[in-house]
mmCIF file of C-alpha atoms in Angstrom:
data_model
loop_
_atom_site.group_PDB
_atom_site.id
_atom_site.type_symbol
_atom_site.label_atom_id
_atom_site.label_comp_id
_atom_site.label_asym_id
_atom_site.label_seq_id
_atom_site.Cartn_x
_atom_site.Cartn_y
_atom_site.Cartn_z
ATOM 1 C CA UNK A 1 0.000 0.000 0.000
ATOM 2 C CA UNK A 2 1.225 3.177 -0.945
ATOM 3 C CA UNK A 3 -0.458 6.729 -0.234
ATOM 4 C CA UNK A 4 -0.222 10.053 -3.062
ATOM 5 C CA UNK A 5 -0.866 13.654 -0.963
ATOM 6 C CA UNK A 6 -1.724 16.174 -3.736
ATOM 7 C CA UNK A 7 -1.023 19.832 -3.188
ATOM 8 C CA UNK A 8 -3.170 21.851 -5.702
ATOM 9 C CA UNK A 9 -1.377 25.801 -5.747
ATOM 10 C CA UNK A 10 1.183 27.027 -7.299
ATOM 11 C CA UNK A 11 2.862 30.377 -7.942
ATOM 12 C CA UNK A 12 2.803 29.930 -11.880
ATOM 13 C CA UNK A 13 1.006 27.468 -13.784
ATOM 14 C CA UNK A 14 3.357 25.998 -16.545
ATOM 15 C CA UNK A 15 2.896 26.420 -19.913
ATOM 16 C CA UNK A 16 2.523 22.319 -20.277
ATOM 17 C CA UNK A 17 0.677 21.972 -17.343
ATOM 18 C CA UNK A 18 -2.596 19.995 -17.243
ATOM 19 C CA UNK A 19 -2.558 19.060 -13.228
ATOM 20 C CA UNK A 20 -5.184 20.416 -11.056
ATOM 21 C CA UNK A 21 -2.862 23.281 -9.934
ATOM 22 C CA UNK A 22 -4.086 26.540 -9.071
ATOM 23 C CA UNK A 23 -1.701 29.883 -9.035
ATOM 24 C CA UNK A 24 -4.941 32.212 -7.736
ATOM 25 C CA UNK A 25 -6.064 30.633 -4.630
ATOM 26 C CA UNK A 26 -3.134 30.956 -2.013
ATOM 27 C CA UNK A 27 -5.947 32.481 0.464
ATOM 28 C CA UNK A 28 -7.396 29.007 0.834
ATOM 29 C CA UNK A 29 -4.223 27.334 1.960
ATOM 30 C CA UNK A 30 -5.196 27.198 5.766
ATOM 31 C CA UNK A 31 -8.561 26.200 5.331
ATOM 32 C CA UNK A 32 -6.995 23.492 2.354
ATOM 33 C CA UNK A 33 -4.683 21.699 5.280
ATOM 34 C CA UNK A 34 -7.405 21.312 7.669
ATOM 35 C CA UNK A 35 -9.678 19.699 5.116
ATOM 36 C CA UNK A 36 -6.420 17.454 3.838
ATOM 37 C CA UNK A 37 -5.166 16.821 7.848
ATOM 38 C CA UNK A 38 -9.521 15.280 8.098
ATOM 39 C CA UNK A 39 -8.771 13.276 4.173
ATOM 40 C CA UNK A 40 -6.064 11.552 5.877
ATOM 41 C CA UNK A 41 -7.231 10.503 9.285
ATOM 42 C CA UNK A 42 -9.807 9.074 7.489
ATOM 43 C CA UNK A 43 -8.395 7.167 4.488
ATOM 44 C CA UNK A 44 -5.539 5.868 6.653
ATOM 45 C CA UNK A 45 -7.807 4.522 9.180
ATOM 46 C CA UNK A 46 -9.410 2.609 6.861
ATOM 47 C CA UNK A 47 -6.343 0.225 6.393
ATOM 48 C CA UNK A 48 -4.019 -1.691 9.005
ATOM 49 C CA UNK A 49 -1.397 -2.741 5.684
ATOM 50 C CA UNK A 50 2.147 -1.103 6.177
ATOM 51 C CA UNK A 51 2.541 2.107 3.941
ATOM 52 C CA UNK A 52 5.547 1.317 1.954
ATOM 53 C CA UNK A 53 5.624 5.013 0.250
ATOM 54 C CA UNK A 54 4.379 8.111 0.484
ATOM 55 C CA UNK A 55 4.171 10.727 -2.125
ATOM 56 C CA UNK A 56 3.679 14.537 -2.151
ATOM 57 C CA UNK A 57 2.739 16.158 -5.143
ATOM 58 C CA UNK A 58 1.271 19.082 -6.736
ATOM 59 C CA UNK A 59 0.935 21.473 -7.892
ATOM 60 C CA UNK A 60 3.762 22.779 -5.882
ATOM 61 C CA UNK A 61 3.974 21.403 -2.572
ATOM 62 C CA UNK A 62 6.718 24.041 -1.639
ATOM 63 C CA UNK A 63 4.529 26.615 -1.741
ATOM 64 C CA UNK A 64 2.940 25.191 1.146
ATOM 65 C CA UNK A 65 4.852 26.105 4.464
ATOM 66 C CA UNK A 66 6.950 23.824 6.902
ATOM 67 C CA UNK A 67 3.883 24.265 9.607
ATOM 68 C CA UNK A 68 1.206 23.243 7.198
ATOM 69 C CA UNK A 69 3.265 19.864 6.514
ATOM 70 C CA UNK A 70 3.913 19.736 10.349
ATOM 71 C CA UNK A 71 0.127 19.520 10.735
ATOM 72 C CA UNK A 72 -0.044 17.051 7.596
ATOM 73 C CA UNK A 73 2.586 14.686 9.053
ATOM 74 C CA UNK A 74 0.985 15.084 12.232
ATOM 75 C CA UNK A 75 -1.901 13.426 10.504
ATOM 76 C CA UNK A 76 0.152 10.908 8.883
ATOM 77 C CA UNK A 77 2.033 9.398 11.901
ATOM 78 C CA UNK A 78 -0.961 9.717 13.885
ATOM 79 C CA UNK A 79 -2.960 7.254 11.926
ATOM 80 C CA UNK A 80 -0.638 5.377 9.407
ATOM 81 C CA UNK A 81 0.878 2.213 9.933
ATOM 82 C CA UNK A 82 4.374 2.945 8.160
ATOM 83 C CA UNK A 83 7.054 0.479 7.009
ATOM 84 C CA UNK A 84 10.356 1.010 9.035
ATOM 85 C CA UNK A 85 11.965 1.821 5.436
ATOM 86 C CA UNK A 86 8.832 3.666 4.001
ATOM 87 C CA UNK A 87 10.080 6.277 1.054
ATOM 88 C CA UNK A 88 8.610 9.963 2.128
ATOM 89 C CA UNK A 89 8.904 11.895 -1.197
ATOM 90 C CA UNK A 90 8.127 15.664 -1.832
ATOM 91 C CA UNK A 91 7.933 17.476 -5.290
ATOM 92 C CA UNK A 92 9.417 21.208 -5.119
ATOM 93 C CA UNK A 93 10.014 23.672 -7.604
ATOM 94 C CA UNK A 94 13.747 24.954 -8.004
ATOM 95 C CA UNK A 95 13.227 28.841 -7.215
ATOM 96 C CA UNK A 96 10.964 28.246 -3.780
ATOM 97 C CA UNK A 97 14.090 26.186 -2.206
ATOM 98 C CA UNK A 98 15.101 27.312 0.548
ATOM 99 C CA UNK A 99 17.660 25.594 3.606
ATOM 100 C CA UNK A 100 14.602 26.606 6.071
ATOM 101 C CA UNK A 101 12.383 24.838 4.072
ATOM 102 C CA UNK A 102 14.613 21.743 2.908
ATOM 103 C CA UNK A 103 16.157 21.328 6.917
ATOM 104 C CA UNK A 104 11.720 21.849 8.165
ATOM 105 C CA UNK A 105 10.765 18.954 5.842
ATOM 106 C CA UNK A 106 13.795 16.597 6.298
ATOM 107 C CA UNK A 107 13.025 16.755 10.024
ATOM 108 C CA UNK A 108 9.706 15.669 9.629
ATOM 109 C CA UNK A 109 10.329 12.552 7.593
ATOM 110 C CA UNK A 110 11.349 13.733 4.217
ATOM 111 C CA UNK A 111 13.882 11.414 2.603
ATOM 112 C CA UNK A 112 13.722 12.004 -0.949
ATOM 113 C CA UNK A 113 12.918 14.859 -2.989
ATOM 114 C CA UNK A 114 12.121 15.308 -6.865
ATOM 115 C CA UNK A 115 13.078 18.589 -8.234
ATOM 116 C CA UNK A 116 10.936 20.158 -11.126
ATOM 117 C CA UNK A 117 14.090 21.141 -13.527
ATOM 118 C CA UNK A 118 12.656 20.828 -16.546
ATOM 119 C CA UNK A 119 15.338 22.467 -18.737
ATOM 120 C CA UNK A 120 18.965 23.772 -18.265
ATOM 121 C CA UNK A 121 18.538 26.258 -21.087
ATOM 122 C CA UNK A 122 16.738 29.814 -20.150
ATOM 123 C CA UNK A 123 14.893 29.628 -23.679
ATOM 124 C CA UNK A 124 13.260 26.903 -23.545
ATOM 125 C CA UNK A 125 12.479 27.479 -19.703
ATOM 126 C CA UNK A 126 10.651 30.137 -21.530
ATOM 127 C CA UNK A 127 8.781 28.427 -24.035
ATOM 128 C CA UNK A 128 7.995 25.791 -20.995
ATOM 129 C CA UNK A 129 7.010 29.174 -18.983
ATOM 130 C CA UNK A 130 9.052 28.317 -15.752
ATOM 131 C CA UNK A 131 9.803 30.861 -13.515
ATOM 132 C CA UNK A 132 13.677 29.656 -12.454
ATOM 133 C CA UNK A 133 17.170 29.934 -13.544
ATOM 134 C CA UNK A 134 18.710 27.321 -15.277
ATOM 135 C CA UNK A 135 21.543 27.039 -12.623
ATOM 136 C CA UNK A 136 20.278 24.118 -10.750
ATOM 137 C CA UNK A 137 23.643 22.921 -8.919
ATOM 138 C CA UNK A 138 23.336 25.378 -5.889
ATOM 139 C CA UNK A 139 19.567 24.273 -5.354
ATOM 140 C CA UNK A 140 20.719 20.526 -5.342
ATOM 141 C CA UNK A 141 23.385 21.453 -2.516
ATOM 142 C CA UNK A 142 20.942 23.315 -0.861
ATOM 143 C CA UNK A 143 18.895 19.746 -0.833
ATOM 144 C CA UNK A 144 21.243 17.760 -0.033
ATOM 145 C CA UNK A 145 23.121 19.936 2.874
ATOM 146 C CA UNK A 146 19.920 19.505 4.574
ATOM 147 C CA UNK A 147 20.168 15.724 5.029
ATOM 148 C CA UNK A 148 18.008 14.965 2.370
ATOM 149 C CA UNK A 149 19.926 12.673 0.397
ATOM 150 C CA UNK A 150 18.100 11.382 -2.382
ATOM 151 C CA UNK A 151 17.720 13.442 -4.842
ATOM 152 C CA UNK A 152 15.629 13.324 -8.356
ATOM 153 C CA UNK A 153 14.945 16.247 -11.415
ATOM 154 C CA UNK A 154 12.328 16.341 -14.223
ATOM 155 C CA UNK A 155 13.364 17.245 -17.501
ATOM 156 C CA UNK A 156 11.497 17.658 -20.721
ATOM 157 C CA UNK A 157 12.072 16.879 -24.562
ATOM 158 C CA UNK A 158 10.844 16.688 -27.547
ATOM 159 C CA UNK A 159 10.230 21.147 -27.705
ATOM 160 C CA UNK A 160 10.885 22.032 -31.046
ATOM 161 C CA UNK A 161 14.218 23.767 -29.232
ATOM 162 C CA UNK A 162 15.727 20.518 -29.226
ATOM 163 C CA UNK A 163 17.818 18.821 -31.259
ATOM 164 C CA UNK A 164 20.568 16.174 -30.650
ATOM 165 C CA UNK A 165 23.639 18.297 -29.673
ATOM 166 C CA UNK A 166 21.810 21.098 -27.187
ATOM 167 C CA UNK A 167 19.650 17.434 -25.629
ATOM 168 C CA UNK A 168 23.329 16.154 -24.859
ATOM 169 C CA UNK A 169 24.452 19.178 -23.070
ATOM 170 C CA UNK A 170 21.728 19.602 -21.051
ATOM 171 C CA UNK A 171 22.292 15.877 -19.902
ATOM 172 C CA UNK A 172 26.105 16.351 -19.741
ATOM 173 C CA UNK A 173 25.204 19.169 -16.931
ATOM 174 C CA UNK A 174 22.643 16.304 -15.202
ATOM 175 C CA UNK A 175 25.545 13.733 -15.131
ATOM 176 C CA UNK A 176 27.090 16.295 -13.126
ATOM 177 C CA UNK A 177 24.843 16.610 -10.273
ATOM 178 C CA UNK A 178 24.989 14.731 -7.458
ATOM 179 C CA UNK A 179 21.706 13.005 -8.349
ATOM 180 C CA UNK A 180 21.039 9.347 -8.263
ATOM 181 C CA UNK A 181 17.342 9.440 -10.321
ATOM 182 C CA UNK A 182 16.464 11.266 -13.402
ATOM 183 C CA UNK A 183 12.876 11.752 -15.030
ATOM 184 C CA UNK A 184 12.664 12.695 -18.900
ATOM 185 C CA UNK A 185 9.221 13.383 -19.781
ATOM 186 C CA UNK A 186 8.595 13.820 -23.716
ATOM 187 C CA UNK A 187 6.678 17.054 -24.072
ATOM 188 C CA UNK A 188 2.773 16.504 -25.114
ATOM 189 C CA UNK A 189 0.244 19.274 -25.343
ATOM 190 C CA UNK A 190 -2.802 18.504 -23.567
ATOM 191 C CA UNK A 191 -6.099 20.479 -23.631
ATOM 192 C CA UNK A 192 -6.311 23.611 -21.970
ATOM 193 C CA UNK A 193 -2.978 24.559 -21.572
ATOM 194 C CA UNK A 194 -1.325 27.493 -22.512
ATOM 195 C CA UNK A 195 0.786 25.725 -24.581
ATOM 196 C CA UNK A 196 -2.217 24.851 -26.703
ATOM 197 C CA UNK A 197 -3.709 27.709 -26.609
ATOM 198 C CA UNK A 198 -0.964 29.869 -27.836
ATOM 199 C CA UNK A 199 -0.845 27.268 -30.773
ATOM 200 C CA UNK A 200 2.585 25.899 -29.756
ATOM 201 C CA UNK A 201 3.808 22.000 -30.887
ATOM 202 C CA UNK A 202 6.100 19.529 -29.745
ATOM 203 C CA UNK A 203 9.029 18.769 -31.935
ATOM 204 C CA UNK A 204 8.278 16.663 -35.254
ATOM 205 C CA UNK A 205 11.353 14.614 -34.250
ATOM 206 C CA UNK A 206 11.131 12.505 -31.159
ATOM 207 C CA UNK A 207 14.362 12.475 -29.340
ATOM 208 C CA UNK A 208 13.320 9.117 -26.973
ATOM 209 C CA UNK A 209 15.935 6.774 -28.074
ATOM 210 C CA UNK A 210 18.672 9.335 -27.897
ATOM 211 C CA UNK A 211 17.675 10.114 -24.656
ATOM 212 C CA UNK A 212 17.667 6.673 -23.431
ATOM 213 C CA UNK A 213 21.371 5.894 -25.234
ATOM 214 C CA UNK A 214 22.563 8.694 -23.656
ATOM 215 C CA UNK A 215 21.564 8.376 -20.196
ATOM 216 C CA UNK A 216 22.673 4.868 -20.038
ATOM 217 C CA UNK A 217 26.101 6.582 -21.119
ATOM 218 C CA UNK A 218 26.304 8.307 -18.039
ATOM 219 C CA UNK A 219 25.123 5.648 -15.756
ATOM 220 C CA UNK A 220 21.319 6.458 -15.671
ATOM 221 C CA UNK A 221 19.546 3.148 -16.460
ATOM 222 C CA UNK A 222 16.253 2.907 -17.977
ATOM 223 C CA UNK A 223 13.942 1.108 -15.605
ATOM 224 C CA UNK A 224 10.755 2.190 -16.843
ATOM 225 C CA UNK A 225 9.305 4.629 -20.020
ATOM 226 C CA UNK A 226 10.135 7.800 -18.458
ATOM 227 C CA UNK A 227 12.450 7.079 -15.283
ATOM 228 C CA UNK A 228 16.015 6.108 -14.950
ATOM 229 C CA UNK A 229 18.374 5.235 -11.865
ATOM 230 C CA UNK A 230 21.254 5.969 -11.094
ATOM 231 C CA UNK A 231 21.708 3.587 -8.398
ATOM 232 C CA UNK A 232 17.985 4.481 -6.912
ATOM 233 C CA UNK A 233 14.400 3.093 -8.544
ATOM 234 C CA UNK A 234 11.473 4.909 -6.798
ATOM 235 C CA UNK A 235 9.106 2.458 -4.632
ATOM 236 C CA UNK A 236 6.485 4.601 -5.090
ATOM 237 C CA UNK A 237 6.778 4.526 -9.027
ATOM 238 C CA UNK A 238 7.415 0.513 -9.180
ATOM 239 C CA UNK A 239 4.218 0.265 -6.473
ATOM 240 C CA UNK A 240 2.507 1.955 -9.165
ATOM 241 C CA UNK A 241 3.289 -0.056 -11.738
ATOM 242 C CA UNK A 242 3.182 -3.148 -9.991
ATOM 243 C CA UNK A 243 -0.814 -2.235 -9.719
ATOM 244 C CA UNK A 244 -0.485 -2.028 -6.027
ATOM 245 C CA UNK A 245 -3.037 -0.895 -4.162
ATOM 246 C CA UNK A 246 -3.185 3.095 -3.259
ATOM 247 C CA UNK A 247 -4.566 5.532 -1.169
ATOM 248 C CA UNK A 248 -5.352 9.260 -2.793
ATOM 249 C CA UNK A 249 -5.548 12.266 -0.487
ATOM 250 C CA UNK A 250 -6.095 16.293 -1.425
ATOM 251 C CA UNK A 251 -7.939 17.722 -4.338
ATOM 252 C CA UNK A 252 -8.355 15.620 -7.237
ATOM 253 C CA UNK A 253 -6.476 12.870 -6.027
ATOM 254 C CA UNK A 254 -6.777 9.050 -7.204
ATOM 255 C CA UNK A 255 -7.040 6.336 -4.818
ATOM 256 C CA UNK A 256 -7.275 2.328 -6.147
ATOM 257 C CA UNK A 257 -7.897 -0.109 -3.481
ATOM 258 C CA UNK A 258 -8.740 -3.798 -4.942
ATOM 259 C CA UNK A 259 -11.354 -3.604 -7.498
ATOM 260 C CA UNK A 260 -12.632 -0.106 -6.517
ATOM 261 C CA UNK A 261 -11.360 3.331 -7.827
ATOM 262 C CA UNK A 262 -11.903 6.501 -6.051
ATOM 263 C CA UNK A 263 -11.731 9.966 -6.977
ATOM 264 C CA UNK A 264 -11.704 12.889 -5.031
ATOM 265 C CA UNK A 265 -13.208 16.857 -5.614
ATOM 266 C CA UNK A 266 -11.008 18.074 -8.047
ATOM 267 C CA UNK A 267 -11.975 22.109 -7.261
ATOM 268 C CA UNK A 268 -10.224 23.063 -4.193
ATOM 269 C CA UNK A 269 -13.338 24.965 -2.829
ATOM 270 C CA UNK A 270 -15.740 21.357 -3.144
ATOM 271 C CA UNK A 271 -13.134 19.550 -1.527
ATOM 272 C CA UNK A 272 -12.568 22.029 1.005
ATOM 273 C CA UNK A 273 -16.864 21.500 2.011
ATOM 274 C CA UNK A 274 -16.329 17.753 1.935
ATOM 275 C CA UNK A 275 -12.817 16.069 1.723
ATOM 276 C CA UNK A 276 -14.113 12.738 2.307
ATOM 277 C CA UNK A 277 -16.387 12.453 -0.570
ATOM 278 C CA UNK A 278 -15.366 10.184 -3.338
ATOM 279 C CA UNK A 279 -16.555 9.649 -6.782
ATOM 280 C CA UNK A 280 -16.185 5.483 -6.688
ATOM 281 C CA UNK A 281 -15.813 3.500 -10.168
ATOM 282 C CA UNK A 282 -15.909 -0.095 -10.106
ATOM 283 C CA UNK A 283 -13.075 -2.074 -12.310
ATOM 284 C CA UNK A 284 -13.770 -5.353 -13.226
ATOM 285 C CA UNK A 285 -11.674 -8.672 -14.091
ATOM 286 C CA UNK A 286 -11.029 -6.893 -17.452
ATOM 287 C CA UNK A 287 -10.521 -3.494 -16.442
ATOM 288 C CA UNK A 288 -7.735 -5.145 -14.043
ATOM 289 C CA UNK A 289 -5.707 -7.159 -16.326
ATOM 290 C CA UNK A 290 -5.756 -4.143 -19.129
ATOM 291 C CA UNK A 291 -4.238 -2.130 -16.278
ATOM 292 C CA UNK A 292 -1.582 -4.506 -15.138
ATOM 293 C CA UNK A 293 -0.859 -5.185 -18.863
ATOM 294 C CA UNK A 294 -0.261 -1.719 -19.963
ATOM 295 C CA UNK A 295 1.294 -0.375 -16.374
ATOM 296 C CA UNK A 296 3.911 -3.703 -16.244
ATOM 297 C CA UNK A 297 5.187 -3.744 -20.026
ATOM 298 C CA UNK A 298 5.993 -0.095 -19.443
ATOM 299 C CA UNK A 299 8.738 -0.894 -16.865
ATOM 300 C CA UNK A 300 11.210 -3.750 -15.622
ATOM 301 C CA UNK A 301 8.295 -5.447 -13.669
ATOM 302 C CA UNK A 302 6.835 -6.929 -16.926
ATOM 303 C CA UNK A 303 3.509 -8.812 -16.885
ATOM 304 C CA UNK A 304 2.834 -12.114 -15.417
ATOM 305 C CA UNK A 305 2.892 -15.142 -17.733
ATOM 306 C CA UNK A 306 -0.544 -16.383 -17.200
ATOM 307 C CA UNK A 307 -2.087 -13.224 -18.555
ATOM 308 C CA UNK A 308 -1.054 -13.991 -21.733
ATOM 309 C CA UNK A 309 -1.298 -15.945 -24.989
ATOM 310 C CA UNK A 310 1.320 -18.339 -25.493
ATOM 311 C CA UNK A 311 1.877 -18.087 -29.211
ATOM 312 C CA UNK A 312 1.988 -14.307 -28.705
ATOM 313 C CA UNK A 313 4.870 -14.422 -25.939
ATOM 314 C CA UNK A 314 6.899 -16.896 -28.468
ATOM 315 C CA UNK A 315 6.480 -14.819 -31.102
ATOM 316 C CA UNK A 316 7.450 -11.875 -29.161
ATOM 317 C CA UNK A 317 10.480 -13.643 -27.763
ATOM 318 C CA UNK A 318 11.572 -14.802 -31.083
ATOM 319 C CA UNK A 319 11.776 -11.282 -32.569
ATOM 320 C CA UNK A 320 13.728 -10.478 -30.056
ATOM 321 C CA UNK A 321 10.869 -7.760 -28.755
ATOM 322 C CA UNK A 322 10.613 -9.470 -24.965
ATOM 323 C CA UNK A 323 12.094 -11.396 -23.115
ATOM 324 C CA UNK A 324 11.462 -13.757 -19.917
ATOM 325 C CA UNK A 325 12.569 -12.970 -16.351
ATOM 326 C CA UNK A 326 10.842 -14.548 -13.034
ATOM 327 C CA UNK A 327 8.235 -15.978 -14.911
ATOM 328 C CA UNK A 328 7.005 -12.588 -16.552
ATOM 329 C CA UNK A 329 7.356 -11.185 -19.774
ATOM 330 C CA UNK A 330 9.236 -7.646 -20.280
ATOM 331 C CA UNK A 331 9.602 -5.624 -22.856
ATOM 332 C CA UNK A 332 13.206 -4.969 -24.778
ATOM 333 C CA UNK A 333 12.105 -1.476 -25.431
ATOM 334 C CA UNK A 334 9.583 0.560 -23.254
ATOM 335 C CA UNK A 335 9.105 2.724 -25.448
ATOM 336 C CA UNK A 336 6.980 0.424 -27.580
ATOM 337 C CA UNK A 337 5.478 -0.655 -24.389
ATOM 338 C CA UNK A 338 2.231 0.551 -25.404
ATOM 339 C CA UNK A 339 1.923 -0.730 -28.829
ATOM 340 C CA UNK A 340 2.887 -4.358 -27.368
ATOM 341 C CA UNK A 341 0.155 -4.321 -24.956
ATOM 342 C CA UNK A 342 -2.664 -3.695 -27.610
ATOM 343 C CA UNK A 343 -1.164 -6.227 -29.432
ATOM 344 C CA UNK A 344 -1.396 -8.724 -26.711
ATOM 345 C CA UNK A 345 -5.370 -7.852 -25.952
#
């Protein structure tokens, strides 16, 4: 069991961005972490399983303050049974780091943070509309001075800024941080961003294999589509994955516990009247295996054997596409992760 804590404001929202993040309702921050500190009590008393991982997202959760998250974790230790080695992960924007901040947060729990780079170059930072500088290395030993030692950044590709040489440089200066997990999210344009509205396109070229070849260069392996490690995979991503079951807690958030899905208030003001009310959507046998099919072949987990058509997994294995490994299959090449799994419906 693994439990998501979403964080829904922001100072900016990014260009890209299609979260539930809001950058005009800071006012409703107090009255946000009492209705999230009542969410929690409540979904973690509804399980005695160990928490293996917990994950704070947003949004950007360090706009929130070090005594809103003591009153979260509060919450948290109060009613959650946690694993001895449970992962405590925060998301945080580079230019709201601060030691206060970092030290407030590691003290509490914190053990791992992901930091929302994005790009190393100030242009396309400003096609992505961030609001930081591309010098991330002082932010990183800002992180990690305050204990904090595993540390993780997004990037983005696929802009129509990139090309082969500036993607390498901007990877060279990742190598260089004292990082042991990397994200590289191609860029997609979803609906109702500002990237669509102001008409602007990812790159006709898709960059995903260079990525990859270059990452493993410097010691980042691919473990699933989007994540590589150098030395650290993320429970909380592989729990996903894995179709473990998870709890959901703050606006919009997701929970999946056996066959039943639940949704929270996406608006912060609904959720604010009544954090405990879910929207609940029933999966069935089907609904299950597409989701373990599609999540597994995406990452180093694979899918279990018994899912699957025999003829299909031969034939797969004979091209050379998958291959075999504790009795599951897994796919040579994530990236057509996707395409496999519709294959093997």
């Amino acid at each position: 069991m693994i439990l998501y804590i979403h964080i829904p404001f922001c100072e900016n929202k990014c260009g890209y961005c299609a979260f539930n993040s809001y950058e005009d309702k800071h006012g409703l921050k107090e009255e946000y972490t009492q209705a999230l500190c009542l969410d929690l009590k409540h979904a973690l008393s509804q399980t005695d399983e160990p928490i293996e991982s917990v994950f704070i997202g947003g949004g950007t959760p360090n706009t929130l303050s070090v005594e809103s998250f003591e009153r979260i974790f509060e919450s948290i230790y109060r009613n959650a049974n946690l694993s001895s080695d449970c992962e405590i992960t925060t998301e945080a924007n580079p230019e709201l780091i601060s030691k206060a901040w970092c030290q407030g947060l590691k003290d509490l729990g914190i053990n791992r943070l992901s930091l929302g780079v994005q790009s190393f170059r100030e242009d396309k930072l400003l096609f992505l509309e961030r609001q930081h500088s591309k010098n991330i290395a002082p932010v990183v030993e800002t992180i990690l001075k305050s204990g904090i030692e595993n540390v993780s950044i997004d990037l983005i590709y696929n802009t129509p800024l990139d090309n082969e040489n500036s993607l390498k440089e901007e990877l060279k200066l990742a190598k260089e941080l004292p990082i042991n997990h990397l994200s590289a999210y191609a860029l997609s344009v979803e609906k109702n961003t500002n990237l669509e509205k102001n008409a602007k396109k990812p790159s006709c070229t898709h960059f995903d294999n260079i990525i990859k070849e270059i990452l493993e260069g410097f010691s980042f392996k691919q473990y699933e589509v989007s994540n590589y490690a150098r030395g650290y995979q993320v429970k909380h991503h592989l729990a996903y994955w894995g179709a473990k079951d998870y709890l959901g807690c703050g606006a919009g958030a997701v929970g999946c516990v056996a066959n039943e899905r639940f949704y929270a208030k996406k608006l912060i003001e609904s959720y604010i009247k009544d954090p405990l009310k879910r929207q609940v959507e029933t999966l069935n046998k089907q609904d299950k295996r597409l989701e373990k099919l599609f999540l597994g072949l995406r990452c180093v987990l694979g899918v279990e054997l018994n899912f699957l058509d025999e003829n299909k997994v031969r034939f797969l294995i004979e091209e050379n596409k998958a291959f075999i490994k504790n009795n599951r299959l897994v796919a040579s090449d994530f990236f057509m992760a996707d395409e496999m799994a519709l294959w093997l419906l």
